[in-house]
Amino acid sequence: MNSRNGSASKVRERLKGLAKVKKRLASGRTVIYCYAWRGGPLLKDKAGNPLQPGDPLLMRAFVEATKDRFVDPTENLNKLITEYKSSTDFTKLSLKSQKEYNRYLDKIRDKFGLMSLVAIQDKRSRGKFKEWRDGMSDKPRAADFAWMVLARVLSVAKDRGRISTNQAERGGRIYSADRTENIWTEDHLAALFAVASEEIKAAVVMALWTGQRKGDLLRAPWSDYDGHHIKVKQGKTGARVKIPASAELRELLDNMPRISPVILTNKRDKTPWTSDGFNSSWSKTKIKANITDLTFHDLRGTAVTRLALADCSVAQIASITGHSLKDVEGILDAHYLGGKSALADEAIRKLERFRLKSNEKEKPA
């Protein structure tokens, strides 16, 4: 008897919060409607019939209905961020990328850190995330990066079974860059070189002849230049490229003093450039040259366009710059229409030469 009472007590404890409503049907039969909690869902079997007290399926239905109702308060976005930072998805990033991610991870913690896993997966959370991003719309690139970091944290959590839905996926972008005419022309380069220091000139020449990112060029050691080729390991993708050094690039490198292990060095301090230090000098040089609408990164696209104008194939361009074939095509097809115009000019010249040769062959002897 005591055993039965004990079992009943345990069942009541496990069904704590269950709400029951008794109703007499027209047939005279009494039915008890069991709800997971007051105002909660009705517990039914697969056929849709109300489960009755004593039915062994009632416990299973109750547990399933309430599994997300009472959760550990420490199971929140703060914990997902901590888990993400311990994952290889984060640790495999470059130190520079980790630093950038951490800035936005801190912002996410401050705003949503205590949001529970249940709330994170609620459809309404997407609206809250969007409102947060909209609050940074005065800096659209930063807003997009913040959203990307949030989406990445939730993506990793979903992949590892911590949540079942990612309310930040496919969020679109606020920032829309139009780089259609952002090519460094010979006039631009002449204006820059007229006021640039030797260190800045060296960086520009390397960028134009290698098509590499600024960060990779600033890290490039002398040991990766053998007098004929320069090897680059790209920090963003990990790709390794071996680029033949042009005559102009060889002349530059062969005559540069080797005052540090790194090629591009701040001669004043005789130390490798820091990113901030180079950016400061670069900005001052552009101001002196009265160039406001071009960036150092545009030199990478300019290099791609120059190679295309020299009749290099997409595959040949990619072998030098380290872009994927798709990215090279994208640069030429969508982003650098200034170069595309020049390519069209060259195409017409080729057609004219071809037509001229054809007409000469058709002339009677």
GROMACS .gro file of N, CA and C in nm, residues 3 13 21 28 53 62 102 105 114 129 140 149 168 172 176 187 249 292 332 345 354 361 365:
model
   69
    3SER      N    1   0.386   0.138  -0.102
    3SER     CA    2   0.458   0.141  -0.229
    3SER      C    3   0.373   0.209  -0.336
   13GLU      N    4   0.441   1.438  -0.881
   13GLU     CA    5   0.555   1.530  -0.881
   13GLU      C    6   0.605   1.553  -1.023
   21VAL      N    7  -0.922   1.965  -1.665
   21VAL     CA    8  -1.058   2.018  -1.673
   21VAL      C    9  -1.153   1.900  -1.701
   28GLY      N   10  -2.319   1.139  -2.173
   28GLY     CA   11  -2.319   1.111  -2.030
   28GLY      C   12  -2.182   1.069  -1.980
   53PRO      N   13  -0.594   1.072  -1.741
   53PRO     CA   14  -0.509   1.036  -1.627
   53PRO      C   15  -0.497   0.884  -1.617
   62PHE      N   16   0.339   1.493  -2.168
   62PHE     CA   17   0.363   1.606  -2.077
   62PHE      C   18   0.510   1.648  -2.083
  102ASN      N   19   3.598   3.924  -3.185
  102ASN     CA   20   3.580   3.949  -3.042
  102ASN      C   21   3.512   4.082  -3.014
  105LEU      N   22   3.153   4.004  -3.078
  105LEU     CA   23   3.102   3.907  -2.980
  105LEU      C   24   3.072   3.976  -2.848
  114LEU      N   25   2.196   3.728  -2.212
  114LEU     CA   26   2.108   3.656  -2.120
  114LEU      C   27   1.985   3.598  -2.189
  129PHE      N   28   1.682   4.086  -3.344
  129PHE     CA   29   1.817   4.091  -3.402
  129PHE      C   30   1.824   4.196  -3.513
  140PRO      N   31   2.706   5.092  -4.211
  140PRO     CA   32   2.650   4.969  -4.270
  140PRO      C   33   2.745   4.851  -4.275
  149VAL      N   34   2.867   3.783  -3.759
  149VAL     CA   35   2.923   3.716  -3.642
  149VAL      C   36   2.812   3.647  -3.563
  168ALA      N   37   1.916   3.395  -3.739
  168ALA     CA   38   1.997   3.501  -3.801
  168ALA      C   39   2.050   3.462  -3.938
  172GLY      N   40   2.058   3.904  -4.525
  172GLY     CA   41   2.078   4.011  -4.622
  172GLY      C   42   2.187   4.106  -4.577
  176SER      N   43   2.612   4.823  -4.951
  176SER     CA   44   2.619   4.788  -5.093
  176SER      C   45   2.727   4.871  -5.158
  187ASP      N   46   4.697   5.794  -6.440
  187ASP     CA   47   4.696   5.930  -6.385
  187ASP      C   48   4.688   5.928  -6.233
  249LEU      N   49   5.922   4.472  -6.071
  249LEU     CA   50   5.920   4.429  -5.932
  249LEU      C   51   6.058   4.384  -5.887
  292THR      N   52   4.050   6.056  -5.324
  292THR     CA   53   3.956   6.029  -5.215
  292THR      C   54   3.869   5.905  -5.236
  332LEU      N   55   3.589   4.099  -6.294
  332LEU     CA   56   3.590   4.152  -6.431
  332LEU      C   57   3.449   4.179  -6.483
  345ASP      N   58   3.753   4.802  -7.549
  345ASP     CA   59   3.835   4.874  -7.647
  345ASP      C   60   3.936   4.781  -7.712
  354PHE      N   61   4.191   4.173  -8.710
  354PHE     CA   62   4.149   4.049  -8.775
  354PHE      C   63   4.081   4.078  -8.909
  361LYS      N   64   4.384   3.926  -9.739
  361LYS     CA   65   4.392   3.793  -9.801
  361LYS      C   66   4.295   3.780  -9.919
  365ALA      N   67   4.554   3.901 -10.639
  365ALA     CA   68   4.700   3.916 -10.651
  365ALA      C   69   4.734   4.008 -10.767
   0.00000   0.00000   0.00000
